[in-house]
Each structure stands twice: as structure tokens, then as C-alpha cells.
mmCIF file with all atom_site columns, C-alpha atoms and ligand atoms in Angstrom:
data_model
loop_
_atom_site.group_PDB
_atom_site.id
_atom_site.type_symbol
_atom_site.label_atom_id
_atom_site.label_alt_id
_atom_site.label_comp_id
_atom_site.label_asym_id
_atom_site.label_entity_id
_atom_site.label_seq_id
_atom_site.pdbx_PDB_ins_code
_atom_site.Cartn_x
_atom_site.Cartn_y
_atom_site.Cartn_z
_atom_site.occupancy
_atom_site.B_iso_or_equiv
_atom_site.pdbx_formal_charge
_atom_site.auth_seq_id
_atom_site.auth_comp_id
_atom_site.auth_asym_id
_atom_site.auth_atom_id
_atom_site.pdbx_PDB_model_num
ATOM   1   C CA . UNK A 1 1   ? -65.881 -31.830 -5.527 1.00 96.00 ? 120 UNK A CA 1
ATOM   2   C CA . UNK A 1 2   ? -63.116 -33.715 -3.777 1.00 94.00 ? 121 UNK A CA 1
ATOM   3   C CA . UNK A 1 3   ? -61.500 -32.007 -0.817 1.00 96.00 ? 122 UNK A CA 1
ATOM   4   C CA . UNK A 1 4   ? -58.359 -33.361 0.799  1.00 96.00 ? 123 UNK A CA 1
ATOM   5   C CA . UNK A 1 5   ? -57.559 -32.220 4.297  1.00 91.00 ? 124 UNK A CA 1
ATOM   6   C CA . UNK A 1 6   ? -55.194 -34.141 6.531  1.00 82.00 ? 125 UNK A CA 1
ATOM   7   C CA . UNK A 1 7   ? -56.120 -35.309 9.979  1.00 91.00 ? 126 UNK A CA 1
ATOM   8   C CA . UNK A 1 8   ? -53.459 -35.227 12.658 1.00 96.00 ? 127 UNK A CA 1
ATOM   9   C CA . UNK A 1 9   ? -53.609 -38.738 14.105 1.00 95.00 ? 128 UNK A CA 1
ATOM   10  C CA . UNK A 1 10  ? -51.045 -40.953 12.392 1.00 94.00 ? 129 UNK A CA 1
ATOM   11  C CA . UNK A 1 11  ? -50.602 -43.991 14.647 1.00 95.00 ? 130 UNK A CA 1
ATOM   12  C CA . UNK A 1 12  ? -48.394 -45.901 12.198 1.00 95.00 ? 131 UNK A CA 1
ATOM   13  C CA . UNK A 1 13  ? -46.178 -42.976 11.224 1.00 97.00 ? 132 UNK A CA 1
ATOM   14  C CA . UNK A 1 14  ? -42.404 -43.345 11.551 1.00 98.00 ? 133 UNK A CA 1
ATOM   15  C CA . UNK A 1 15  ? -41.012 -39.994 12.547 1.00 98.00 ? 134 UNK A CA 1
ATOM   16  C CA . UNK A 1 16  ? -37.459 -38.705 12.889 1.00 98.00 ? 135 UNK A CA 1
ATOM   17  C CA . UNK A 1 17  ? -36.609 -35.653 14.952 1.00 98.00 ? 136 UNK A CA 1
ATOM   18  C CA . UNK A 1 18  ? -33.269 -34.009 14.314 1.00 98.00 ? 137 UNK A CA 1
ATOM   19  C CA . UNK A 1 19  ? -32.276 -31.515 16.971 1.00 98.00 ? 138 UNK A CA 1
ATOM   20  C CA . UNK A 1 20  ? -29.369 -29.143 17.580 1.00 98.00 ? 139 UNK A CA 1
ATOM   21  C CA . UNK A 1 21  ? -27.301 -29.202 20.786 1.00 98.00 ? 140 UNK A CA 1
ATOM   22  C CA . UNK A 1 22  ? -26.511 -25.470 20.416 1.00 97.00 ? 141 UNK A CA 1
ATOM   23  C CA . UNK A 1 23  ? -28.926 -23.630 22.756 1.00 97.00 ? 142 UNK A CA 1
ATOM   24  C CA . UNK A 1 24  ? -30.000 -27.027 24.109 1.00 97.00 ? 143 UNK A CA 1
ATOM   25  C CA . UNK A 1 25  ? -31.592 -25.439 27.174 1.00 97.00 ? 144 UNK A CA 1
ATOM   26  C CA . UNK A 1 26  ? -34.266 -24.114 24.780 1.00 98.00 ? 145 UNK A CA 1
ATOM   27  C CA . UNK A 1 27  ? -34.214 -27.050 22.384 1.00 98.00 ? 146 UNK A CA 1
ATOM   28  C CA . UNK A 1 28  ? -34.909 -29.544 25.193 1.00 98.00 ? 147 UNK A CA 1
ATOM   29  C CA . UNK A 1 29  ? -38.315 -27.843 25.627 1.00 98.00 ? 148 UNK A CA 1
ATOM   30  C CA . UNK A 1 30  ? -38.982 -27.942 21.879 1.00 98.00 ? 149 UNK A CA 1
ATOM   31  C CA . UNK A 1 31  ? -38.213 -31.682 21.942 1.00 98.00 ? 150 UNK A CA 1
ATOM   32  C CA . UNK A 1 32  ? -40.484 -32.240 24.920 1.00 98.00 ? 151 UNK A CA 1
ATOM   33  C CA . UNK A 1 33  ? -43.312 -30.414 23.095 1.00 98.00 ? 152 UNK A CA 1
ATOM   34  C CA . UNK A 1 34  ? -42.737 -32.345 19.878 1.00 98.00 ? 153 UNK A CA 1
ATOM   35  C CA . UNK A 1 35  ? -42.675 -35.774 21.520 1.00 98.00 ? 154 UNK A CA 1
ATOM   36  C CA . UNK A 1 36  ? -45.739 -34.961 23.624 1.00 98.00 ? 155 UNK A CA 1
ATOM   37  C CA . UNK A 1 37  ? -47.665 -33.852 20.518 1.00 98.00 ? 156 UNK A CA 1
ATOM   38  C CA . UNK A 1 38  ? -46.604 -36.923 18.524 1.00 98.00 ? 157 UNK A CA 1
ATOM   39  C CA . UNK A 1 39  ? -47.600 -39.383 21.249 1.00 98.00 ? 158 UNK A CA 1
ATOM   40  C CA . UNK A 1 40  ? -50.549 -37.747 23.001 1.00 97.00 ? 159 UNK A CA 1
ATOM   41  C CA . UNK A 1 41  ? -52.264 -36.086 20.009 1.00 97.00 ? 160 UNK A CA 1
ATOM   42  C CA . UNK A 1 42  ? -50.872 -38.028 17.041 1.00 98.00 ? 161 UNK A CA 1
ATOM   43  C CA . UNK A 1 43  ? -50.983 -41.417 18.800 1.00 97.00 ? 162 UNK A CA 1
ATOM   44  C CA . UNK A 1 44  ? -47.522 -42.206 17.414 1.00 98.00 ? 163 UNK A CA 1
ATOM   45  C CA . UNK A 1 45  ? -45.866 -45.192 19.115 1.00 97.00 ? 164 UNK A CA 1
ATOM   46  C CA . UNK A 1 46  ? -42.722 -44.466 21.140 1.00 97.00 ? 165 UNK A CA 1
ATOM   47  C CA . UNK A 1 47  ? -40.812 -47.095 19.107 1.00 97.00 ? 166 UNK A CA 1
ATOM   48  C CA . UNK A 1 48  ? -41.619 -45.189 15.898 1.00 98.00 ? 167 UNK A CA 1
ATOM   49  C CA . UNK A 1 49  ? -39.876 -41.987 17.043 1.00 98.00 ? 168 UNK A CA 1
ATOM   50  C CA . UNK A 1 50  ? -36.129 -41.548 16.457 1.00 98.00 ? 169 UNK A CA 1
ATOM   51  C CA . UNK A 1 51  ? -34.220 -38.549 17.853 1.00 98.00 ? 170 UNK A CA 1
ATOM   52  C CA . UNK A 1 52  ? -30.933 -37.501 16.223 1.00 98.00 ? 171 UNK A CA 1
ATOM   53  C CA . UNK A 1 53  ? -28.783 -34.848 17.951 1.00 98.00 ? 172 UNK A CA 1
ATOM   54  C CA . UNK A 1 54  ? -26.398 -32.707 15.901 1.00 98.00 ? 173 UNK A CA 1
ATOM   55  C CA . UNK A 1 55  ? -24.036 -29.839 16.878 1.00 98.00 ? 174 UNK A CA 1
ATOM   56  C CA . UNK A 1 56  ? -26.036 -26.864 15.595 1.00 98.00 ? 175 UNK A CA 1
ATOM   57  C CA . UNK A 1 57  ? -28.861 -25.667 13.362 1.00 98.00 ? 176 UNK A CA 1
ATOM   58  C CA . UNK A 1 58  ? -26.464 -25.473 10.441 1.00 98.00 ? 177 UNK A CA 1
ATOM   59  C CA . UNK A 1 59  ? -26.141 -29.275 10.539 1.00 98.00 ? 178 UNK A CA 1
ATOM   60  C CA . UNK A 1 60  ? -29.915 -29.909 10.473 1.00 98.00 ? 179 UNK A CA 1
ATOM   61  C CA . UNK A 1 61  ? -30.397 -29.951 6.658  1.00 98.00 ? 180 UNK A CA 1
ATOM   62  C CA . UNK A 1 62  ? -27.741 -32.591 5.964  1.00 98.00 ? 181 UNK A CA 1
ATOM   63  C CA . UNK A 1 63  ? -29.057 -34.782 8.759  1.00 98.00 ? 182 UNK A CA 1
ATOM   64  C CA . UNK A 1 64  ? -32.614 -34.352 7.522  1.00 98.00 ? 183 UNK A CA 1
ATOM   65  C CA . UNK A 1 65  ? -31.517 -35.351 4.012  1.00 98.00 ? 184 UNK A CA 1
ATOM   66  C CA . UNK A 1 66  ? -29.777 -38.519 5.225  1.00 98.00 ? 185 UNK A CA 1
ATOM   67  C CA . UNK A 1 67  ? -32.833 -39.418 7.310  1.00 98.00 ? 186 UNK A CA 1
ATOM   68  C CA . UNK A 1 68  ? -35.180 -38.741 4.389  1.00 98.00 ? 187 UNK A CA 1
ATOM   69  C CA . UNK A 1 69  ? -33.047 -40.730 1.945  1.00 98.00 ? 188 UNK A CA 1
ATOM   70  C CA . UNK A 1 70  ? -32.910 -43.717 4.314  1.00 98.00 ? 189 UNK A CA 1
ATOM   71  C CA . UNK A 1 71  ? -36.518 -44.503 3.481  1.00 97.00 ? 190 UNK A CA 1
ATOM   72  C CA . UNK A 1 72  ? -37.070 -45.368 7.149  1.00 98.00 ? 191 UNK A CA 1
ATOM   73  C CA . UNK A 1 73  ? -39.164 -42.312 8.018  1.00 98.00 ? 192 UNK A CA 1
ATOM   74  C CA . UNK A 1 74  ? -42.406 -40.735 6.855  1.00 98.00 ? 193 UNK A CA 1
ATOM   75  C CA . UNK A 1 75  ? -41.410 -37.269 8.050  1.00 98.00 ? 194 UNK A CA 1
ATOM   76  C CA . UNK A 1 76  ? -38.524 -35.373 9.620  1.00 98.00 ? 195 UNK A CA 1
ATOM   77  C CA . UNK A 1 77  ? -38.982 -32.702 12.271 1.00 98.00 ? 196 UNK A CA 1
ATOM   78  C CA . UNK A 1 78  ? -36.063 -30.272 12.644 1.00 98.00 ? 197 UNK A CA 1
ATOM   79  C CA . UNK A 1 79  ? -35.619 -28.503 15.974 1.00 98.00 ? 198 UNK A CA 1
ATOM   80  C CA . UNK A 1 80  ? -33.173 -25.794 16.945 1.00 98.00 ? 199 UNK A CA 1
ATOM   81  C CA . UNK A 1 81  ? -32.735 -22.241 18.113 1.00 98.00 ? 200 UNK A CA 1
ATOM   82  C CA . UNK A 1 82  ? -30.771 -19.490 16.415 1.00 97.00 ? 201 UNK A CA 1
ATOM   83  C CA . UNK A 1 83  ? -30.469 -16.303 18.441 1.00 96.00 ? 202 UNK A CA 1
ATOM   84  C CA . UNK A 1 84  ? -29.263 -13.084 16.818 1.00 94.00 ? 203 UNK A CA 1
ATOM   85  C CA . UNK A 1 85  ? -25.869 -11.913 18.041 1.00 85.00 ? 204 UNK A CA 1
ATOM   86  C CA . UNK A 1 86  ? -23.650 -8.975  17.204 1.00 83.00 ? 205 UNK A CA 1
ATOM   87  C CA . UNK A 1 87  ? -22.419 -10.342 13.868 1.00 89.00 ? 206 UNK A CA 1
ATOM   88  C CA . UNK A 1 88  ? -23.843 -11.663 10.598 1.00 87.00 ? 207 UNK A CA 1
ATOM   89  C CA . UNK A 1 89  ? -23.458 -15.259 11.860 1.00 89.00 ? 208 UNK A CA 1
ATOM   90  C CA . UNK A 1 90  ? -27.188 -15.442 12.675 1.00 93.00 ? 209 UNK A CA 1
ATOM   91  C CA . UNK A 1 91  ? -28.169 -14.774 9.061  1.00 93.00 ? 210 UNK A CA 1
ATOM   92  C CA . UNK A 1 92  ? -25.903 -17.493 7.702  1.00 95.00 ? 211 UNK A CA 1
ATOM   93  C CA . UNK A 1 93  ? -26.922 -20.173 10.214 1.00 97.00 ? 212 UNK A CA 1
ATOM   94  C CA . UNK A 1 94  ? -30.666 -19.386 10.155 1.00 97.00 ? 213 UNK A CA 1
ATOM   95  C CA . UNK A 1 95  ? -30.699 -18.920 6.383  1.00 97.00 ? 214 UNK A CA 1
ATOM   96  C CA . UNK A 1 96  ? -28.945 -22.196 5.646  1.00 97.00 ? 215 UNK A CA 1
ATOM   97  C CA . UNK A 1 97  ? -31.124 -24.089 8.121  1.00 98.00 ? 216 UNK A CA 1
ATOM   98  C CA . UNK A 1 98  ? -34.303 -22.697 6.588  1.00 98.00 ? 217 UNK A CA 1
ATOM   99  C CA . UNK A 1 99  ? -33.495 -23.040 2.910  1.00 98.00 ? 218 UNK A CA 1
ATOM   100 C CA . UNK A 1 100 ? -31.611 -26.314 3.385  1.00 98.00 ? 219 UNK A CA 1
ATOM   101 C CA . UNK A 1 101 ? -34.549 -27.952 5.131  1.00 98.00 ? 220 UNK A CA 1
ATOM   102 C CA . UNK A 1 102 ? -36.907 -26.666 2.451  1.00 98.00 ? 221 UNK A CA 1
ATOM   103 C CA . UNK A 1 103 ? -34.748 -28.229 -0.248 1.00 98.00 ? 222 UNK A CA 1
ATOM   104 C CA . UNK A 1 104 ? -34.742 -31.587 1.526  1.00 98.00 ? 223 UNK A CA 1
ATOM   105 C CA . UNK A 1 105 ? -38.550 -31.639 1.651  1.00 98.00 ? 224 UNK A CA 1
ATOM   106 C CA . UNK A 1 106 ? -38.840 -30.845 -2.058 1.00 98.00 ? 225 UNK A CA 1
ATOM   107 C CA . UNK A 1 107 ? -36.014 -33.113 -3.217 1.00 98.00 ? 226 UNK A CA 1
ATOM   108 C CA . UNK A 1 108 ? -36.991 -36.116 -1.090 1.00 98.00 ? 227 UNK A CA 1
ATOM   109 C CA . UNK A 1 109 ? -40.759 -35.556 -1.196 1.00 97.00 ? 228 UNK A CA 1
ATOM   110 C CA . UNK A 1 110 ? -41.399 -36.143 2.478  1.00 97.00 ? 229 UNK A CA 1
ATOM   111 C CA . UNK A 1 111 ? -42.526 -33.578 5.042  1.00 98.00 ? 230 UNK A CA 1
ATOM   112 C CA . UNK A 1 112 ? -39.600 -31.820 6.710  1.00 98.00 ? 231 UNK A CA 1
ATOM   113 C CA . UNK A 1 113 ? -40.976 -29.379 9.235  1.00 98.00 ? 232 UNK A CA 1
ATOM   114 C CA . UNK A 1 114 ? -39.286 -26.275 10.548 1.00 98.00 ? 233 UNK A CA 1
ATOM   115 C CA . UNK A 1 115 ? -39.220 -26.200 14.329 1.00 98.00 ? 234 UNK A CA 1
ATOM   116 C CA . UNK A 1 116 ? -36.257 -23.873 14.381 1.00 98.00 ? 235 UNK A CA 1
ATOM   117 C CA . UNK A 1 117 ? -36.641 -20.692 16.415 1.00 98.00 ? 236 UNK A CA 1
ATOM   118 C CA . UNK A 1 118 ? -34.975 -17.638 14.883 1.00 97.00 ? 237 UNK A CA 1
ATOM   119 C CA . UNK A 1 119 ? -35.185 -14.913 17.481 1.00 97.00 ? 238 UNK A CA 1
ATOM   120 C CA . UNK A 1 120 ? -33.751 -11.548 18.426 1.00 95.00 ? 239 UNK A CA 1
ATOM   121 C CA . UNK A 1 121 ? -33.008 -12.610 21.980 1.00 96.00 ? 240 UNK A CA 1
ATOM   122 C CA . UNK A 1 122 ? -33.275 -15.397 24.571 1.00 96.00 ? 241 UNK A CA 1
ATOM   123 C CA . UNK A 1 123 ? -36.591 -14.077 25.935 1.00 96.00 ? 242 UNK A CA 1
ATOM   124 C CA . UNK A 1 124 ? -38.299 -14.500 22.553 1.00 97.00 ? 243 UNK A CA 1
ATOM   125 C CA . UNK A 1 125 ? -36.917 -18.032 22.330 1.00 97.00 ? 244 UNK A CA 1
ATOM   126 C CA . UNK A 1 126 ? -38.202 -18.966 25.793 1.00 97.00 ? 245 UNK A CA 1
ATOM   127 C CA . UNK A 1 127 ? -41.636 -17.572 24.901 1.00 97.00 ? 246 UNK A CA 1
ATOM   128 C CA . UNK A 1 128 ? -41.817 -19.934 21.888 1.00 97.00 ? 247 UNK A CA 1
ATOM   129 C CA . UNK A 1 129 ? -40.509 -23.017 23.668 1.00 97.00 ? 248 UNK A CA 1
ATOM   130 C CA . UNK A 1 130 ? -43.467 -23.870 25.842 1.00 94.00 ? 249 UNK A CA 1
ATOM   131 C CA . UNK A 1 131 ? -44.343 -20.618 27.581 1.00 94.00 ? 250 UNK A CA 1
ATOM   132 C CA . UNK A 1 132 ? -46.562 -17.703 26.500 1.00 93.00 ? 251 UNK A CA 1
ATOM   133 C CA . UNK A 1 133 ? -46.217 -18.065 22.725 1.00 93.00 ? 252 UNK A CA 1
ATOM   134 C CA . UNK A 1 134 ? -46.805 -21.825 22.613 1.00 95.00 ? 253 UNK A CA 1
ATOM   135 C CA . UNK A 1 135 ? -44.301 -24.497 21.694 1.00 98.00 ? 254 UNK A CA 1
ATOM   136 C CA . UNK A 1 136 ? -42.881 -24.449 18.153 1.00 98.00 ? 255 UNK A CA 1
ATOM   137 C CA . UNK A 1 137 ? -41.637 -28.018 18.588 1.00 98.00 ? 256 UNK A CA 1
ATOM   138 C CA . UNK A 1 138 ? -45.196 -29.231 19.151 1.00 98.00 ? 257 UNK A CA 1
ATOM   139 C CA . UNK A 1 139 ? -46.399 -27.172 16.157 1.00 98.00 ? 258 UNK A CA 1
ATOM   140 C CA . UNK A 1 140 ? -43.720 -28.682 13.920 1.00 98.00 ? 259 UNK A CA 1
ATOM   141 C CA . UNK A 1 141 ? -44.659 -32.180 15.105 1.00 98.00 ? 260 UNK A CA 1
ATOM   142 C CA . UNK A 1 142 ? -48.378 -31.737 14.396 1.00 98.00 ? 261 UNK A CA 1
ATOM   143 C CA . UNK A 1 143 ? -47.615 -30.205 10.995 1.00 98.00 ? 262 UNK A CA 1
ATOM   144 C CA . UNK A 1 144 ? -45.458 -33.225 10.125 1.00 98.00 ? 263 UNK A CA 1
ATOM   145 C CA . UNK A 1 145 ? -48.292 -35.621 10.979 1.00 98.00 ? 264 UNK A CA 1
ATOM   146 C CA . UNK A 1 146 ? -50.898 -33.616 9.074  1.00 98.00 ? 265 UNK A CA 1
ATOM   147 C CA . UNK A 1 147 ? -48.627 -33.482 6.012  1.00 98.00 ? 266 UNK A CA 1
ATOM   148 C CA . UNK A 1 148 ? -47.995 -37.244 6.157  1.00 98.00 ? 267 UNK A CA 1
ATOM   149 C CA . UNK A 1 149 ? -51.746 -37.753 5.973  1.00 97.00 ? 268 UNK A CA 1
ATOM   150 C CA . UNK A 1 150 ? -52.279 -35.134 3.233  1.00 97.00 ? 269 UNK A CA 1
ATOM   151 C CA . UNK A 1 151 ? -49.594 -36.704 1.031  1.00 97.00 ? 270 UNK A CA 1
ATOM   152 C CA . UNK A 1 152 ? -51.010 -40.181 1.668  1.00 96.00 ? 271 UNK A CA 1
ATOM   153 C CA . UNK A 1 153 ? -54.479 -38.997 0.680  1.00 95.00 ? 272 UNK A CA 1
ATOM   154 C CA . UNK A 1 154 ? -53.220 -37.278 -2.504 1.00 96.00 ? 273 UNK A CA 1
ATOM   155 C CA . UNK A 1 155 ? -51.417 -40.444 -3.575 1.00 95.00 ? 274 UNK A CA 1
ATOM   156 C CA . UNK A 1 156 ? -54.254 -42.822 -2.654 1.00 92.00 ? 275 UNK A CA 1
HETATM 157 N N1 . LIG B 2 .   ? -26.095 -22.893 15.990 1.00 97.05 ? 496 LIG B N1 1
HETATM 158 C C1 . LIG B 2 .   ? -27.363 -22.829 16.441 1.00 97.05 ? 496 LIG B C1 1
HETATM 159 O O1 . LIG B 2 .   ? -28.087 -23.846 16.408 1.00 97.05 ? 496 LIG B O1 1
HETATM 160 N N2 . LIG B 2 .   ? -27.850 -21.666 16.956 1.00 97.05 ? 496 LIG B N2 1
HETATM 161 C C2 . LIG B 2 .   ? -27.105 -20.536 17.012 1.00 97.05 ? 496 LIG B C2 1
HETATM 162 O O2 . LIG B 2 .   ? -27.611 -19.492 17.514 1.00 97.05 ? 496 LIG B O2 1
HETATM 163 C C3 . LIG B 2 .   ? -25.771 -20.560 16.542 1.00 97.05 ? 496 LIG B C3 1
HETATM 164 N N3 . LIG B 2 .   ? -24.942 -19.403 16.604 1.00 97.05 ? 496 LIG B N3 1
HETATM 165 O O3 . LIG B 2 .   ? -25.438 -18.313 16.945 1.00 97.05 ? 496 LIG B O3 1
HETATM 166 O O4 . LIG B 2 .   ? -23.767 -19.434 16.345 1.00 97.05 ? 496 LIG B O4 1
HETATM 167 C C4 . LIG B 2 .   ? -25.280 -21.801 16.021 1.00 97.05 ? 496 LIG B C4 1
HETATM 168 N N4 . LIG B 2 .   ? -24.022 -21.893 15.561 1.00 97.05 ? 496 LIG B N4 1
HETATM 169 C C5 . LIG B 2 .   ? -23.396 -23.157 15.250 1.00 97.05 ? 496 LIG B C5 1
HETATM 170 C C6 . LIG B 2 .   ? -23.731 -23.666 13.856 1.00 97.05 ? 496 LIG B C6 1
HETATM 171 O O5 . LIG B 2 .   ? -25.051 -24.147 13.796 1.00 97.05 ? 496 LIG B O5 1
HETATM 172 C C7 . LIG B 2 .   ? -22.813 -24.824 13.453 1.00 97.05 ? 496 LIG B C7 1
HETATM 173 O O6 . LIG B 2 .   ? -22.958 -25.896 14.340 1.00 97.05 ? 496 LIG B O6 1
HETATM 174 C C8 . LIG B 2 .   ? -21.334 -24.421 13.399 1.00 97.05 ? 496 LIG B C8 1
HETATM 175 O O7 . LIG B 2 .   ? -21.148 -23.258 12.615 1.00 97.05 ? 496 LIG B O7 1
HETATM 176 C C9 . LIG B 2 .   ? -20.470 -25.565 12.786 1.00 97.05 ? 496 LIG B C9 1
HETATM 177 O O8 . LIG B 2 .   ? -20.890 -25.899 11.470 1.00 97.05 ? 496 LIG B O8 1
#
């Protein structure tokens, strides 16, 4: 029996992070968590990490697709925060971010991880950005590294 299970360390990985400015006071903490996880746990070199800021979560899928198509990155980590308001806007922005990023991963065949918070309120977002419910940016970063290694092992 052959079992493939990715490890997290990926010292030679080239990783792009695309991050929304909207709700940047939360997203800054997601970015901090992601970069810390990449460097401290994944052993990724600082020079191999590229950060691309975009206006909002809605813009993350297009940016992820351009990054993936460039061939310069082994994975893309998408970070953002969509907080429910009084209108249907939340559904459109969160829905497009989620399904758009999923399409990029499948179409481009590289890991595109979903570090986008979709919350009912600011408190829930703060809890998931480095306080009592962990840091979803760090989780998305570690998932990207593990998936790089899984895909490499499958193709070896
Ligand atoms: N963008 C977000 O990243 N989070 C939000 O909560 C949000 N809300 O609520 O409006 C948001 N809107 C902007 C959107 O992502 C686009 O930048 C904008 O619609 C222009 O395309």
C-alpha cells in the first residue's frame, strides 16, 4: 500500500499571498499569521513570499488566477474578511470570492487556499484573526504548503 500525506515544511516553495484592503484592520492580522506560519513552520524563505494587495475580497479570484497563470508560484493564499451587513451584498462578495478561488485552483492546478473570513459580525472576525479561535491566515498558509507537497508527491 502506498500512502501519500504531505508534510508542511516546504523550504523551496514560492508562495503568493493576495490580500484585500477592505477590513484591513482584520486582514493585517491574517497576513501576520500567514507569514509567520510560512517562515517559522514552513521554513519558506522571505524572498520566496510575494504579497499582492487588492481592493476587496471580490477581487481576490482574478488576482489569484493571474498569479497562478504566471507560473511563478507554487501556491496562492487568499486573505480577506467579509462581514455580513444589512443587505445581500455579503452573499455576493463572499460567494464570488469562495467559488472564484475554487475555480482558480481547479483550472490552474495549483493550491489556492481560502483564508477569507465570512462572519456575522466584527467580533467573530477578530476571534478568527489571531485571538481565541486561532488565525485563519496561518491555517490557509499551512494548508497551501501541505498541498504543494501532496501534489509534488502524487506527480513524483
Ligand atoms: N469587500 C470585502 O473584502 N469585505 C466586505 O465585507 C465587503 N463588503 O461588505 O462590502 C467588501 N466589499 C468590496 C468588494 O470586495 C469589492 O472590492 C467592490 O465591490 C468592488 O468590486
